[in-house]
Amino acid sequence: MIAAMADSRASKPLTLVFEDEAATARFARKLAAVLTKGDVIALTGGLGSGKTALARAVIRSFLPDEEVPSPTFTLVQSYDTPHFAIWHVDLYRLSSARDVRELGLDDALDASVLLIEWPERAAAWLPADRLEIRLSFGKTATARKAELTGHGNWAGRLAALEASA
Ligand SMILES: Nc1ncnc2c1ncn2[C@@H]1O[C@H](COP(=O)(O)OP(=O)(O)O)[C@@H](O)[C@H]1O
Ligand SMILES: [Mg+2]
């Protein structure tokens, strides 16, 4: 009974509002501060909801001068930081489950942080331990809502992030 609950554990969602892109970037720096290799951040939400903007701000927390283009066409852009590699992944154009294996995400996972846009394209691949951030539009043109759900080990880690957010 307890084991079954532990397997499926997911936190209650935490909802944050970012009033503008600077607020999104402030949150990204707090998220960056708790990341370790092996982490998977699943960024969901429609076009223009701010998935790339958030991922870019996380990457720039480590590498302030990086340009960080959207990986829309390359599917993966990787960056080296002193602590781990960061793979910025956009699965929107992924055509099959086979392709997700060819991207090499499994091999990258051990030594990297993965920031994945359109993770629902590889739902079967996603690790049990992951932080899901669901972005949507807010009440003004520059406001965005973020609903954070911690799955697996992120259920507990989300509380620490909440305390700093
Ligand atoms: N609070 C905010 N957070 C993130 N992006 C914002 C915000 N307000 C406005 N924007 C703008 O919204 C757009 C988000 O685009 P992008 O990050 O490429 O979205 P997605 O990757 O989800 O399609 C950018 O043009 C960005 O400047
Ligand atoms: Mg994007």
Tab-separated table of C-alpha atoms and ligand atoms in Angstrom:
chain	number	residue	atom	x	y	z
A	1	MET	CA	0.000	0.000	0.000
A	2	ILE	CA	2.654	2.445	1.071
A	3	ALA	CA	4.950	1.330	-1.743
A	4	ALA	CA	2.202	1.852	-4.309
A	5	MET	CA	1.620	5.352	-3.010
A	6	ALA	CA	5.333	6.093	-3.129
A	7	ASP	CA	5.542	4.946	-6.759
A	8	SER	CA	2.886	7.322	-7.938
A	9	ARG	CA	3.749	10.229	-5.692
A	10	ALA	CA	3.322	13.633	-7.183
A	11	SER	CA	3.145	16.864	-5.270
A	12	LYS	CA	0.147	19.110	-5.092
A	13	PRO	CA	0.645	21.684	-7.848
A	14	LEU	CA	2.272	24.958	-6.840
A	15	THR	CA	0.986	27.944	-8.817
A	16	LEU	CA	3.179	30.988	-9.409
A	17	VAL	CA	2.511	34.127	-11.417
A	18	PHE	CA	5.329	35.902	-13.261
A	19	GLU	CA	4.228	39.473	-13.972
A	20	ASP	CA	6.824	40.008	-16.674
A	21	GLU	CA	9.823	38.349	-18.274
A	22	ALA	CA	12.128	39.694	-15.560
A	23	ALA	CA	10.028	37.841	-12.974
A	24	THR	CA	10.284	34.675	-15.064
A	25	ALA	CA	14.071	35.119	-15.099
A	26	ARG	CA	14.184	35.626	-11.319
A	27	PHE	CA	12.345	32.358	-10.827
A	28	ALA	CA	14.677	30.671	-13.341
A	29	ARG	CA	17.688	31.677	-11.233
A	30	LYS	CA	16.107	30.118	-8.139
A	31	LEU	CA	15.370	26.949	-10.060
A	32	ALA	CA	18.918	26.901	-11.441
A	33	ALA	CA	20.294	27.084	-7.897
A	34	VAL	CA	18.732	23.732	-6.938
A	35	LEU	CA	19.520	21.803	-10.133
A	36	THR	CA	21.851	18.824	-10.123
A	37	LYS	CA	22.874	16.411	-12.843
A	38	GLY	CA	20.193	13.912	-13.717
A	39	ASP	CA	17.425	16.478	-13.334
A	40	VAL	CA	14.634	16.647	-15.882
A	41	ILE	CA	12.466	19.751	-16.162
A	42	ALA	CA	9.409	19.186	-18.353
A	43	LEU	CA	8.127	22.475	-19.781
A	44	THR	CA	4.579	22.300	-21.074
A	45	GLY	CA	2.254	24.996	-22.423
A	46	GLY	CA	1.191	26.401	-25.775
A	47	LEU	CA	3.194	28.411	-28.275
A	48	GLY	CA	4.409	31.671	-26.777
A	49	SER	CA	3.657	30.635	-23.204
A	50	GLY	CA	7.320	31.116	-22.316
A	51	LYS	CA	8.913	27.652	-22.307
A	52	THR	CA	11.959	28.806	-24.258
A	53	ALA	CA	12.194	32.065	-22.314
A	54	LEU	CA	12.291	30.124	-19.036
A	55	ALA	CA	14.813	27.568	-20.317
A	56	ARG	CA	16.996	30.382	-21.705
A	57	ALA	CA	16.982	32.147	-18.352
A	58	VAL	CA	17.971	28.923	-16.559
A	59	ILE	CA	20.883	28.432	-18.976
A	60	ARG	CA	21.969	32.057	-18.617
A	61	SER	CA	22.055	31.624	-14.838
A	62	PHE	CA	25.126	29.471	-15.535
A	63	LEU	CA	26.318	31.062	-18.787
A	64	PRO	CA	25.299	34.743	-18.781
A	65	ASP	CA	26.670	35.485	-22.261
A	66	GLU	CA	25.046	32.584	-24.125
A	67	GLU	CA	22.690	33.405	-26.950
A	68	VAL	CA	20.495	30.301	-26.348
A	69	PRO	CA	18.554	29.932	-29.594
A	70	SER	CA	15.329	27.925	-29.535
A	71	PRO	CA	16.028	24.261	-30.380
A	72	THR	CA	12.907	24.153	-32.566
A	73	PHE	CA	14.790	22.829	-35.609
A	74	THR	CA	17.853	21.201	-34.055
A	75	LEU	CA	15.687	19.498	-31.380
A	76	VAL	CA	18.661	19.629	-28.990
A	77	GLN	CA	21.096	22.382	-28.025
A	78	SER	CA	23.644	21.458	-25.381
A	79	TYR	CA	25.712	23.680	-23.128
A	80	ASP	CA	28.637	22.925	-20.839
A	81	THR	CA	28.668	24.438	-17.389
A	82	PRO	CA	31.336	23.783	-14.732
A	83	HIS	CA	28.919	21.453	-12.887
A	84	PHE	CA	27.081	19.562	-15.631
A	85	ALA	CA	25.945	19.810	-19.206
A	86	ILE	CA	22.533	21.313	-19.889
A	87	TRP	CA	20.520	19.875	-22.749
A	88	HIS	CA	17.802	22.200	-23.995
A	89	VAL	CA	15.393	20.017	-25.924
A	90	ASP	CA	12.305	20.859	-28.002
A	91	LEU	CA	10.339	17.774	-29.029
A	92	TYR	CA	7.649	19.614	-31.004
A	93	ARG	CA	8.963	18.281	-34.298
A	94	LEU	CA	9.714	14.798	-33.033
A	95	SER	CA	8.018	12.318	-35.305
A	96	SER	CA	8.198	9.032	-33.432
A	97	ALA	CA	9.121	7.368	-30.162
A	98	ARG	CA	12.103	5.819	-31.972
A	99	ASP	CA	13.475	9.272	-32.671
A	100	VAL	CA	13.530	10.153	-29.003
A	101	ARG	CA	15.980	7.311	-28.426
A	102	GLU	CA	18.131	8.508	-31.320
A	103	LEU	CA	18.426	11.925	-29.704
A	104	GLY	CA	20.547	10.295	-26.987
A	105	LEU	CA	18.609	11.637	-24.047
A	106	ASP	CA	19.181	8.415	-22.079
A	107	ASP	CA	22.938	8.736	-22.374
A	108	ALA	CA	22.830	12.430	-21.530
A	109	LEU	CA	20.726	12.002	-18.435
A	110	ASP	CA	23.435	10.841	-15.992
A	111	ALA	CA	25.729	13.809	-16.480
A	112	SER	CA	23.286	16.492	-17.532
A	113	VAL	CA	20.290	18.592	-16.697
A	114	LEU	CA	17.545	18.250	-19.299
A	115	LEU	CA	15.151	21.138	-19.992
A	116	ILE	CA	12.489	19.660	-22.262
A	117	GLU	CA	9.874	21.617	-24.199
A	118	TRP	CA	6.879	19.613	-25.502
A	119	PRO	CA	7.727	16.659	-23.225
A	120	GLU	CA	4.308	15.157	-23.959
A	121	ARG	CA	5.816	14.071	-27.306
A	122	ALA	CA	7.971	11.612	-25.383
A	123	ALA	CA	5.604	10.829	-22.532
A	124	ALA	CA	6.612	7.163	-22.395
A	125	TRP	CA	10.288	8.093	-22.136
A	126	LEU	CA	9.997	10.627	-19.323
A	127	PRO	CA	11.735	9.576	-16.099
A	128	ALA	CA	9.632	9.095	-12.936
A	129	ASP	CA	11.658	11.826	-11.207
A	130	ARG	CA	10.876	15.111	-12.901
A	131	LEU	CA	9.616	18.608	-12.305
A	132	GLU	CA	6.761	19.577	-14.578
A	133	ILE	CA	6.215	23.285	-15.206
A	134	ARG	CA	2.995	24.043	-17.040
A	135	LEU	CA	2.991	27.584	-18.424
A	136	SER	CA	-0.009	29.582	-19.578
A	137	PHE	CA	-0.928	33.161	-20.359
A	138	GLY	CA	-1.838	35.497	-17.517
A	139	LYS	CA	-4.062	38.507	-17.093
A	140	THR	CA	-1.781	40.945	-18.910
A	141	ALA	CA	0.304	40.631	-22.077
A	142	THR	CA	3.456	39.984	-20.070
A	143	ALA	CA	2.020	37.864	-17.274
A	144	ARG	CA	2.476	34.109	-17.254
A	145	LYS	CA	1.099	31.497	-14.892
A	146	ALA	CA	3.278	28.544	-13.941
A	147	GLU	CA	1.871	25.405	-12.349
A	148	LEU	CA	4.640	23.286	-10.890
A	149	THR	CA	4.171	19.595	-10.113
A	150	GLY	CA	6.934	17.522	-8.613
A	151	HIS	CA	6.988	13.878	-9.633
A	152	GLY	CA	9.069	11.263	-7.816
A	153	ASN	CA	11.973	12.854	-5.937
A	154	TRP	CA	10.813	16.304	-7.054
A	155	ALA	CA	7.711	16.019	-4.845
A	156	GLY	CA	9.863	16.844	-1.820
A	157	ARG	CA	12.300	19.117	-3.636
A	158	LEU	CA	9.475	21.350	-4.805
A	159	ALA	CA	8.856	22.390	-1.191
A	160	ALA	CA	12.425	23.706	-0.988
A	161	LEU	CA	11.984	25.561	-4.254
A	162	GLU	CA	8.693	27.014	-3.022
A	163	ALA	CA	10.396	28.298	0.107
A	164	SER	CA	12.842	30.272	-2.058
A	165	ALA	CA	10.419	31.308	-4.838
B	1	LIG	N1	6.452	36.769	-18.130
B	1	LIG	C1	6.976	36.284	-19.267
B	1	LIG	N2	7.715	35.147	-19.248
B	1	LIG	C2	8.214	34.645	-20.380
B	1	LIG	N3	8.057	35.180	-21.613
B	1	LIG	C3	7.331	36.309	-21.697
B	1	LIG	C4	6.770	36.902	-20.547
B	1	LIG	N4	6.108	38.006	-20.936
B	1	LIG	C5	6.251	38.085	-22.258
B	1	LIG	N5	6.988	37.080	-22.745
B	1	LIG	C6	7.278	36.873	-24.163
B	1	LIG	O1	6.528	35.738	-24.570
B	1	LIG	C7	7.246	35.040	-25.560
B	1	LIG	C8	7.492	33.605	-25.102
B	1	LIG	O2	8.014	32.920	-26.195
B	1	LIG	P1	8.766	31.545	-26.042
B	1	LIG	O3	9.548	31.528	-24.773
B	1	LIG	O4	9.478	31.281	-27.320
B	1	LIG	O5	7.508	30.557	-25.876
B	1	LIG	P2	7.387	29.004	-26.138
B	1	LIG	O6	8.761	28.416	-26.093
B	1	LIG	O7	6.513	28.526	-25.010
B	1	LIG	O8	6.711	28.852	-27.452
B	1	LIG	C9	8.569	35.777	-25.790
B	1	LIG	O9	8.398	36.643	-26.881
B	1	LIG	C10	8.717	36.558	-24.493
B	1	LIG	O10	9.458	37.741	-24.676
B	2	MG	MG	9.841	27.166	-27.407
